[in-house]
PDB file of C-alpha atoms and ligand atoms in Angstrom:
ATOM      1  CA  UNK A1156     -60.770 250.384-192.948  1.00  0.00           C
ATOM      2  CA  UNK A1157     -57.006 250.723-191.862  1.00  0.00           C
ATOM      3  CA  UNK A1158     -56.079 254.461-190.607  1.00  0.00           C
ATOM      4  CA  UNK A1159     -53.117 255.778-191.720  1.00  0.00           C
ATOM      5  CA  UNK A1160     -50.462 258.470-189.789  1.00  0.00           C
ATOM      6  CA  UNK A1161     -47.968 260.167-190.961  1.00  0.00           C
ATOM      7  CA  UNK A1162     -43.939 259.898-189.580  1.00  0.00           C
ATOM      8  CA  UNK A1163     -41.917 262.876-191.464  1.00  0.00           C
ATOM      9  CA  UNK A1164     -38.116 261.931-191.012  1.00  0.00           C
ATOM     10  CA  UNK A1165     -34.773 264.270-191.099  1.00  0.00           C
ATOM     11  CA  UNK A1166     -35.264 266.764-189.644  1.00  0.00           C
ATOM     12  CA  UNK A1167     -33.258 269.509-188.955  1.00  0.00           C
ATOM     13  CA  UNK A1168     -32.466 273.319-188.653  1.00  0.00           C
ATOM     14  CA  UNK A1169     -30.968 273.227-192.250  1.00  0.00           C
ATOM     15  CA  UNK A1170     -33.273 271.113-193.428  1.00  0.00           C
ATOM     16  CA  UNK A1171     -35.069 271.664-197.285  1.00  0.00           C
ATOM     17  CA  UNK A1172     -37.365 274.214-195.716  1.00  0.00           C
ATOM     18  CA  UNK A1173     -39.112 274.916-198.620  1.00  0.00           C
ATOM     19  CA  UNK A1174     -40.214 271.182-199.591  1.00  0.00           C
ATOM     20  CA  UNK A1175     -40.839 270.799-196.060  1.00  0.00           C
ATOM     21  CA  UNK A1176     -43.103 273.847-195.938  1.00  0.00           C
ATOM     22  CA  UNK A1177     -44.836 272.874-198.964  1.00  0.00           C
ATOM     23  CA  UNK A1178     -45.787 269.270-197.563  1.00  0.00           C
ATOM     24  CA  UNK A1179     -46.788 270.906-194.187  1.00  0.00           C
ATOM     25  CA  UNK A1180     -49.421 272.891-196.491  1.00  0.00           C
ATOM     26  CA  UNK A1181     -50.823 269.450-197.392  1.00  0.00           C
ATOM     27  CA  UNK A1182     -51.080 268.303-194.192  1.00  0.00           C
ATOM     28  CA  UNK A1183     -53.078 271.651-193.017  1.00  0.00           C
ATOM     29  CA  UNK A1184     -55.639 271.236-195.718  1.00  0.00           C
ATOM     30  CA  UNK A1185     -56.549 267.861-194.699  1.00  0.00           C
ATOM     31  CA  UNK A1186     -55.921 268.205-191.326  1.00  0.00           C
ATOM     32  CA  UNK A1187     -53.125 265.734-190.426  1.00  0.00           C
ATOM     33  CA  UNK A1188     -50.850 266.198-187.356  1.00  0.00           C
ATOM     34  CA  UNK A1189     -47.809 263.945-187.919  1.00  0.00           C
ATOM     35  CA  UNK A1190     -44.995 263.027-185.989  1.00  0.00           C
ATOM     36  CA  UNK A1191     -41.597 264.359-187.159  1.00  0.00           C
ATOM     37  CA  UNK A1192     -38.247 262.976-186.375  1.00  0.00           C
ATOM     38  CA  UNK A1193     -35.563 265.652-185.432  1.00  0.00           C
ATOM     39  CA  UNK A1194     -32.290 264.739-185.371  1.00  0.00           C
ATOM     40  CA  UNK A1195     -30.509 266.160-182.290  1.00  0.00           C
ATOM     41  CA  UNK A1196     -26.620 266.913-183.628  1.00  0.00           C
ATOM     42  CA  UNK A1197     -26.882 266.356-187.153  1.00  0.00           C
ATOM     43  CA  UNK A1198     -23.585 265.088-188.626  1.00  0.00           C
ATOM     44  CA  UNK A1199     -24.993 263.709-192.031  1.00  0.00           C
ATOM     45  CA  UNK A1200     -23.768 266.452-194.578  1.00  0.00           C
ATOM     46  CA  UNK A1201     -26.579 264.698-196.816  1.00  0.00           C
ATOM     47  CA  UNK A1202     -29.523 266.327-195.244  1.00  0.00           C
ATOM     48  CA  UNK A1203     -27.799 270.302-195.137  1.00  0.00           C
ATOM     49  CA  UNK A1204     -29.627 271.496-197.875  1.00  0.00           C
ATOM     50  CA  UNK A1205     -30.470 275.057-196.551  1.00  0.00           C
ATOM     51  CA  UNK A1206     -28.912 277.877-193.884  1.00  0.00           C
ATOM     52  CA  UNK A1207     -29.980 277.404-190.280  1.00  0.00           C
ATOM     53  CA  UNK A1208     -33.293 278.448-189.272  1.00  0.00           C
ATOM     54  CA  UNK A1209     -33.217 281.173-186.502  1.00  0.00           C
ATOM     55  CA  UNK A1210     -36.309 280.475-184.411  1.00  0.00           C
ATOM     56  CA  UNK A1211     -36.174 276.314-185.210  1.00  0.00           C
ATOM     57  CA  UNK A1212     -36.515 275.903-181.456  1.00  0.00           C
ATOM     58  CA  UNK A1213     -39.670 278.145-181.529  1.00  0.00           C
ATOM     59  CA  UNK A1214     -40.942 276.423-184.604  1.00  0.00           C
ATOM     60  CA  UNK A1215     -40.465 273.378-182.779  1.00  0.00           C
ATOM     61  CA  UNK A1216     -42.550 273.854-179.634  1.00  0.00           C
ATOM     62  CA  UNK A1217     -45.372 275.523-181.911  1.00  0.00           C
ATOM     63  CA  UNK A1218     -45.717 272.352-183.591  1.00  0.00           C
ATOM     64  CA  UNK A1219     -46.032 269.955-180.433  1.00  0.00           C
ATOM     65  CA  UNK A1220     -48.357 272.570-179.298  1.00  0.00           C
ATOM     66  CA  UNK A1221     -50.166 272.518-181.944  1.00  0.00           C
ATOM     67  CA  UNK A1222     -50.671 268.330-181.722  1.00  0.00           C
ATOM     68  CA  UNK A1223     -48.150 267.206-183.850  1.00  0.00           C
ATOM     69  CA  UNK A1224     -45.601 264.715-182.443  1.00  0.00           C
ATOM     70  CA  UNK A1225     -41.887 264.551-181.963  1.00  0.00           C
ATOM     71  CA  UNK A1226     -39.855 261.784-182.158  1.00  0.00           C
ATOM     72  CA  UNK A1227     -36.153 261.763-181.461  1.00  0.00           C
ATOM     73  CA  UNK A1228     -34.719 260.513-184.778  1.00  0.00           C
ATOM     74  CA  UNK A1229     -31.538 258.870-183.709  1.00  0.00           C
ATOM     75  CA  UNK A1230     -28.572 260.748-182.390  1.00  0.00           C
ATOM     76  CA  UNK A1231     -26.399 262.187-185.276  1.00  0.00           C
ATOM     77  CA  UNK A1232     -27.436 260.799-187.977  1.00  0.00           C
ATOM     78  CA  UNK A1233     -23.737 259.073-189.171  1.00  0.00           C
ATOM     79  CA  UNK A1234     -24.070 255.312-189.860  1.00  0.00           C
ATOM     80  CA  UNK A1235     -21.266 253.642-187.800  1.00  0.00           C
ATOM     81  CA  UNK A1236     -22.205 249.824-188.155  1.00  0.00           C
ATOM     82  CA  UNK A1237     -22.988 247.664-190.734  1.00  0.00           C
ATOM     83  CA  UNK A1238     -25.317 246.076-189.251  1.00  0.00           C
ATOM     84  CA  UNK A1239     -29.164 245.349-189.855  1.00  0.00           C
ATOM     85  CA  UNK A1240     -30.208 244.877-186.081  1.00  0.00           C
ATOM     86  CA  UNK A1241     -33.568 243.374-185.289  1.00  0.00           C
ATOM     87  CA  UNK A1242     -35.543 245.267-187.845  1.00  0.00           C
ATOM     88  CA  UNK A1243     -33.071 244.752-190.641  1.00  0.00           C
ATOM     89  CA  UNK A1244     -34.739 246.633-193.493  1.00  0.00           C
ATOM     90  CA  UNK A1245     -31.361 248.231-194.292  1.00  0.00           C
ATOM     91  CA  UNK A1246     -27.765 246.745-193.108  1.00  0.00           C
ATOM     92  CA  UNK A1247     -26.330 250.481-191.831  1.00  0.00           C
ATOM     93  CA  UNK A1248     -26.846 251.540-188.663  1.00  0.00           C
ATOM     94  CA  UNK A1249     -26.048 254.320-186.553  1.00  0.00           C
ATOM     95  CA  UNK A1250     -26.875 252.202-183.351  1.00  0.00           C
ATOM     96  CA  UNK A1251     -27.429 248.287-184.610  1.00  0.00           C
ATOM     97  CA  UNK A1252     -23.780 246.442-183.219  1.00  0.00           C
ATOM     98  CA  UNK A1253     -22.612 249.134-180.821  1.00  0.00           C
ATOM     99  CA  UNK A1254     -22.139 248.075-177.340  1.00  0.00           C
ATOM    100  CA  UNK A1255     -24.524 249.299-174.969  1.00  0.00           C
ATOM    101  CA  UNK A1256     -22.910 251.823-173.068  1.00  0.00           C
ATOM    102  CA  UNK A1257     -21.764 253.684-176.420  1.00  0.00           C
ATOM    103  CA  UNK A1258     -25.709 253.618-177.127  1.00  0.00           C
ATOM    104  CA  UNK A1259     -26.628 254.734-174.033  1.00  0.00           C
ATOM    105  CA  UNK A1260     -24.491 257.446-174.133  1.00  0.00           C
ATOM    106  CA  UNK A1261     -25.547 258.658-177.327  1.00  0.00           C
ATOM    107  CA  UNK A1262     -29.304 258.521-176.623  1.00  0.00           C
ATOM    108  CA  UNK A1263     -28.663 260.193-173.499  1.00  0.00           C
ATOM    109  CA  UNK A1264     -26.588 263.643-175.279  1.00  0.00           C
ATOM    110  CA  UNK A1265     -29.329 263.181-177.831  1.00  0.00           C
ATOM    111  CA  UNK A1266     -32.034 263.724-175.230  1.00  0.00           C
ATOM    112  CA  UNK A1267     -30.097 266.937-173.799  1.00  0.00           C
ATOM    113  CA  UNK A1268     -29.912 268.474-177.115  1.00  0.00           C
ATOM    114  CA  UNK A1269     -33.337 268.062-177.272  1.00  0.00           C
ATOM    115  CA  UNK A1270     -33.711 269.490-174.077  1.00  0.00           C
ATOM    116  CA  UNK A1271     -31.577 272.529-175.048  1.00  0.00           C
ATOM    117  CA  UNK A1272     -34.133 273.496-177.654  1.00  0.00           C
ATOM    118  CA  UNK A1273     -37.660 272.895-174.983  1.00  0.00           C
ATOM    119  CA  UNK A1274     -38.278 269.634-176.284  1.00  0.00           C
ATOM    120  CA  UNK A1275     -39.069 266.512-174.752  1.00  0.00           C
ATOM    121  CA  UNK A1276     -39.875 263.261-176.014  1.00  0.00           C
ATOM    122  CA  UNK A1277     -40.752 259.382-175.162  1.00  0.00           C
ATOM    123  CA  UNK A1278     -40.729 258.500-178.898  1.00  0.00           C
ATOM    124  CA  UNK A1279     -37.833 257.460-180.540  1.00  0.00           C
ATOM    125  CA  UNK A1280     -36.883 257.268-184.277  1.00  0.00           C
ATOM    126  CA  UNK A1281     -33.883 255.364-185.427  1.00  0.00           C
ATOM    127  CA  UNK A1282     -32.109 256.311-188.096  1.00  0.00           C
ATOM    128  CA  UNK A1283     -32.395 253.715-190.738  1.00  0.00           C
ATOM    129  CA  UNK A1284     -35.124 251.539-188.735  1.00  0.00           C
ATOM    130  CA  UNK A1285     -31.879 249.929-187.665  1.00  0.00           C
ATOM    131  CA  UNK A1286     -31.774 248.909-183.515  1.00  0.00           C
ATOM    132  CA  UNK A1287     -30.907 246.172-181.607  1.00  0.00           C
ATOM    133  CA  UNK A1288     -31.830 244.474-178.145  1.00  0.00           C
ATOM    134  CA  UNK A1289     -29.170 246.911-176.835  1.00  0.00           C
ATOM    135  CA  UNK A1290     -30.666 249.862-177.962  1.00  0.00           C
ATOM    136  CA  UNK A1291     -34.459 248.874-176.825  1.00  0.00           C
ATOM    137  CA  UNK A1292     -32.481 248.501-173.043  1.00  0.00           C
ATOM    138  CA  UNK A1293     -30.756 251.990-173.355  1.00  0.00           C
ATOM    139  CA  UNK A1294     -33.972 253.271-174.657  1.00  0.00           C
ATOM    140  CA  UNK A1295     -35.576 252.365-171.690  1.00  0.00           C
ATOM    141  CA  UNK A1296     -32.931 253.431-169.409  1.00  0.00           C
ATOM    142  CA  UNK A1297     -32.940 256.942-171.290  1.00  0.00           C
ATOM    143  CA  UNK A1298     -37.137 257.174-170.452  1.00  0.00           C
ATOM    144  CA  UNK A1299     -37.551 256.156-173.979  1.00  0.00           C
ATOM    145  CA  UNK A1300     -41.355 254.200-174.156  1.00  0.00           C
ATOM    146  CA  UNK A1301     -41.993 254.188-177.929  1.00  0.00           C
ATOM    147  CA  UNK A1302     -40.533 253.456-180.972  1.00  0.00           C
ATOM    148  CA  UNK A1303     -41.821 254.296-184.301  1.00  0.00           C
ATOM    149  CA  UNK A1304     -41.021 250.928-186.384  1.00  0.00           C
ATOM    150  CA  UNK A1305     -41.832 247.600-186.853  1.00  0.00           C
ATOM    151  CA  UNK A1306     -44.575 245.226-188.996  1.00  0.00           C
ATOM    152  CA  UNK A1307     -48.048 244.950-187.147  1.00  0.00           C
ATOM    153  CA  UNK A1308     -51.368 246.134-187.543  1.00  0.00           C
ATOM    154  CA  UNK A1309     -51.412 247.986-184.463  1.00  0.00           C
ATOM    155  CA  UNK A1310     -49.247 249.242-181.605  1.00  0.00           C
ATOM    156  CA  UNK A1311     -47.389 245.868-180.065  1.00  0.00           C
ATOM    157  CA  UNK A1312     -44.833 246.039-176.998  1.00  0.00           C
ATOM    158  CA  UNK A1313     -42.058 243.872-176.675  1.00  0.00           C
ATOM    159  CA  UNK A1314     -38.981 243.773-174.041  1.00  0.00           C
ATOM    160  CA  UNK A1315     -40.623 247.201-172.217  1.00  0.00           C
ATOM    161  CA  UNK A1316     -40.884 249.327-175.450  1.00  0.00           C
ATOM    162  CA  UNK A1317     -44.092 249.956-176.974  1.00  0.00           C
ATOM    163  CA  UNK A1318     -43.440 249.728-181.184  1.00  0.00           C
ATOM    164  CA  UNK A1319     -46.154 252.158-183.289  1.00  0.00           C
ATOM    165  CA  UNK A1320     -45.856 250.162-186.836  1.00  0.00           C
ATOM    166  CA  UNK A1321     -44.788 251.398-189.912  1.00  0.00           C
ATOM    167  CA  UNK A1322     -45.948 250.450-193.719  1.00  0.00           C
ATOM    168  CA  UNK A1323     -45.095 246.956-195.125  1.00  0.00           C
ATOM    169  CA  UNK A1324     -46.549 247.722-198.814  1.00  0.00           C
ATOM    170  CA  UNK A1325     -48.463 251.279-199.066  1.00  0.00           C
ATOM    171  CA  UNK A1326     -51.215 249.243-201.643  1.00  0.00           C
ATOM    172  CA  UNK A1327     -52.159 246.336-199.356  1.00  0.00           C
ATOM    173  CA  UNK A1328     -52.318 249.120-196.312  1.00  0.00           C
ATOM    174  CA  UNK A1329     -54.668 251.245-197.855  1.00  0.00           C
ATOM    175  CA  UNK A1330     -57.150 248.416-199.113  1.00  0.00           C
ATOM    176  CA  UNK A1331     -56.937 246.371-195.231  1.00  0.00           C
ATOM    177  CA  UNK A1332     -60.109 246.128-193.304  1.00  0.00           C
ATOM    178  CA  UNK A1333     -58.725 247.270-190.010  1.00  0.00           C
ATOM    179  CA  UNK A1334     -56.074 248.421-187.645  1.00  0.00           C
ATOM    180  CA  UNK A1335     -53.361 251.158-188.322  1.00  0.00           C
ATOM    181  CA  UNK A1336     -49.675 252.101-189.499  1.00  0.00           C
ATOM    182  CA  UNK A1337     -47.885 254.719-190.398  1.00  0.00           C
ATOM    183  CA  UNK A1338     -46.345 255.988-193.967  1.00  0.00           C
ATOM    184  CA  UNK A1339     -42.901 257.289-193.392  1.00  0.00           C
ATOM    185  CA  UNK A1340     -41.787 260.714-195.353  1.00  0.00           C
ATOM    186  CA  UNK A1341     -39.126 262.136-196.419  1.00  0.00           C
ATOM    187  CA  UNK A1342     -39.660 265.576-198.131  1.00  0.00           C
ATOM    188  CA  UNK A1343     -36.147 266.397-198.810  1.00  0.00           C
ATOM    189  CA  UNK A1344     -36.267 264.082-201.567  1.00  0.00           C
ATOM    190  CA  UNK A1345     -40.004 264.463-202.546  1.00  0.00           C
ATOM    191  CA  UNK A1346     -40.198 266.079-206.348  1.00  0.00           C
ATOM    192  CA  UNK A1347     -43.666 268.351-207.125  1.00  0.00           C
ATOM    193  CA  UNK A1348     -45.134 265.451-208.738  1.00  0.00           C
ATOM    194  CA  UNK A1349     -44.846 263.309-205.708  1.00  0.00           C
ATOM    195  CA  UNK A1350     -46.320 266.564-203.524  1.00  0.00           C
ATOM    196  CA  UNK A1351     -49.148 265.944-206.028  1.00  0.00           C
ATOM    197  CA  UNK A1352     -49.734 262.382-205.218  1.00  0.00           C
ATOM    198  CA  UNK A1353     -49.671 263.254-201.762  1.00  0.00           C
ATOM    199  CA  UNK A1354     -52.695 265.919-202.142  1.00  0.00           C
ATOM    200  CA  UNK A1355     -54.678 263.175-204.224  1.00  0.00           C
ATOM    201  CA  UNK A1356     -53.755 260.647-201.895  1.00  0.00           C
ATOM    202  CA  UNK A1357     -55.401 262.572-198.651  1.00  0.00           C
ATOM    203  CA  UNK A1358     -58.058 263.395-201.086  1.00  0.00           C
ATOM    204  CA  UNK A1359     -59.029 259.979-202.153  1.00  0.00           C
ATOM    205  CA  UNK A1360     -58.768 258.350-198.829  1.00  0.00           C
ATOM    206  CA  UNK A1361     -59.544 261.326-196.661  1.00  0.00           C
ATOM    207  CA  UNK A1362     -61.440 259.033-193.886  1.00  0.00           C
ATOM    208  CA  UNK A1363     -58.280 257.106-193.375  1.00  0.00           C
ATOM    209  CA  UNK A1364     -55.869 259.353-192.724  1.00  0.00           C
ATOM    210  CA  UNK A1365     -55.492 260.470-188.917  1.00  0.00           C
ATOM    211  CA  UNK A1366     -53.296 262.325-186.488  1.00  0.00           C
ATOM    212  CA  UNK A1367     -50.494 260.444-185.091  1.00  0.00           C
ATOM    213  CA  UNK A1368     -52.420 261.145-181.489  1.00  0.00           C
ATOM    214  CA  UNK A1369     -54.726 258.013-182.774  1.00  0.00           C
ATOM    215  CA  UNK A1370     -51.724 255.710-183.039  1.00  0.00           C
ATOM    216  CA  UNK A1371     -49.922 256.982-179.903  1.00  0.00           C
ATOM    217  CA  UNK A1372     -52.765 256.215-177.560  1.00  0.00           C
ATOM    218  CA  UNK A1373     -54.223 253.379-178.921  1.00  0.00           C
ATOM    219  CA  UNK A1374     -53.220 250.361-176.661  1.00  0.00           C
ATOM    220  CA  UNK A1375     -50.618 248.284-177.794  1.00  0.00           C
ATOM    221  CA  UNK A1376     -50.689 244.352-177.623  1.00  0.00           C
ATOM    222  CA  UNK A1377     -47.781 241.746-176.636  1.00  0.00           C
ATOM    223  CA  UNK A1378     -45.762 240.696-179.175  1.00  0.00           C
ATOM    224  CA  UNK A1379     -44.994 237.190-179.479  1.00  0.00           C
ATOM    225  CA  UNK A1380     -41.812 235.456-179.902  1.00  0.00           C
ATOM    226  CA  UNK A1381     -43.529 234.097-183.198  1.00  0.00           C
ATOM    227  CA  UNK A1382     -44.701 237.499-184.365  1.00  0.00           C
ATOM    228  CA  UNK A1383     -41.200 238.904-183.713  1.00  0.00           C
ATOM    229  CA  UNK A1384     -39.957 235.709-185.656  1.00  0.00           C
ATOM    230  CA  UNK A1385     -42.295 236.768-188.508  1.00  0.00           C
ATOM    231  CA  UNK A1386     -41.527 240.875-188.584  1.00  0.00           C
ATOM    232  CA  UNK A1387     -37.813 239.961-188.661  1.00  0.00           C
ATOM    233  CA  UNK A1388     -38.350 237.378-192.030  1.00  0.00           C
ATOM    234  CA  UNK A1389     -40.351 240.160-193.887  1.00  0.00           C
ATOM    235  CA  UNK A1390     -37.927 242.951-193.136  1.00  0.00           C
ATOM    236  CA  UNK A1391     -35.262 240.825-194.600  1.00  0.00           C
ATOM    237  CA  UNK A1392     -37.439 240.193-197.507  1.00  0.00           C
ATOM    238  CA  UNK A1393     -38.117 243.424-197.755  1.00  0.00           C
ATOM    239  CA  UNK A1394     -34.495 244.221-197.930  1.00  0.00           C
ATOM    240  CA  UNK A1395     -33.847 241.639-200.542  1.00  0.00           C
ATOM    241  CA  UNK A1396     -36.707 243.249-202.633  1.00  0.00           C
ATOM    242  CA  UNK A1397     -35.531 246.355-202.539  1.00  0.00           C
ATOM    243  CA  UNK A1398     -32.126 245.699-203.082  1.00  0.00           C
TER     244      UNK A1398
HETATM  245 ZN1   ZN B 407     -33.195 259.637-191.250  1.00  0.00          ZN
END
């Protein structure tokens, strides 16, 4: 059967702490580490939903400690481009079009923020699952070696990055025979009913579920020019469905 991990994205130290909290409680009862994506200068007004949290940084190592991941989820959050990138699920981008030294330089004050706070990362997160070829070259330049995107049944590396998959269509995922993906969250937006079909979720498919650890390490194959050809195609489908 396909495993599952969980990716929780936005967040930050005004983030909707209580939503967040009350996922997190989910996750302890059936014993799922996720990765989270904190954005390092938040500049989306969007996501503010709450004061700052005093000891975020704190709260932030006790996590990693305690097995859950950390992605960096883009730089500041503000969607600059129009553009859909390589992965074009969405045609906004706060890194898709830019030229590469403005990417760079974002990904590199991104990582010092980090920093600032004890956190370090190889993951990244963009904002929007929008990148280009540029970004995947700053990424590397900036020590970057994973990205959490992309269609595949398992962890796949292309140009230098290694890409840890995310959902194409939660039903088909849950009922595949093998390999693994992720489910991408957003509590902020979450209502108690969806909290709900979280808890039944884990419940009824508690041997699929596993901590992000599983997806990290597992080794990734090469991509081919044919499956990149394919992953683009059904991310603009996917667009075109959901839009
Ligand atoms: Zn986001």
């Amino acid at each position: 059967m396909r495993k599952i991990a969980i990716r929780i994205d936005d967040v930050t130290d005004d983030m909707d702490w209580e939503k967040f909290g009350r996922f997190e409680e989910i996750l302890n009862r059936y014993h799922i580490k996720p990765l989270i994506g904190v954005i390092p200068k938040n500049q989306d007004e969007t996501l503010c939903r709450n004061t700052k949290k005093e000891d975020y940084a704190d709260w932030l190592k006790d996590r990693q400690k305690n097995g859950w991941f950390i992605a960096m989820h883009g730089y500041d959050h503000r969607y600059v481009t129009k553009k859909g990138g390589m992965f074009p699920l969405n045609h906004f981008s706060e890194f898709a079009g830019l030229e590469y030294e403005e990417q760079l330089q974002k990904l590199k004050a991104g990582k010092e923020a980090l920093s600032d706070l004890g956190i370090s990362t190889d993951i990244f997160m963009a904002p929007a699952h929008s990148y280009d070829y540029n970004t995947l070259k700053a990424l590397g330049q900036c020590g970057f070696t994973h990205i959490t995107d992309g269609f595949g049944s398992r962890p796949y590396s292309f140009r230098g990055i290694v890409f840890l998959p995310i959902a194409k269509r939660r039903s088909a995922e849950l009922k595949a025979e093998s390999g693994i993906t992720t489910f991408v969250v957003h509590t902020a937006t979450m209502r108690e009913e969806d909290m709900i079909g979280y808890e039944q979720l884990f419940q009824e498919h508690k041997d699929q579920f596993v901590d992000y650890n599983m997806l990290y390490q597992m080794p990734a194959v090469k991509r081919s020019v044919w499956g990149r050809w394919m992953e683009y195609w059904m991310a603009v489908l996917k667009h075109r469905l959901l839009s």
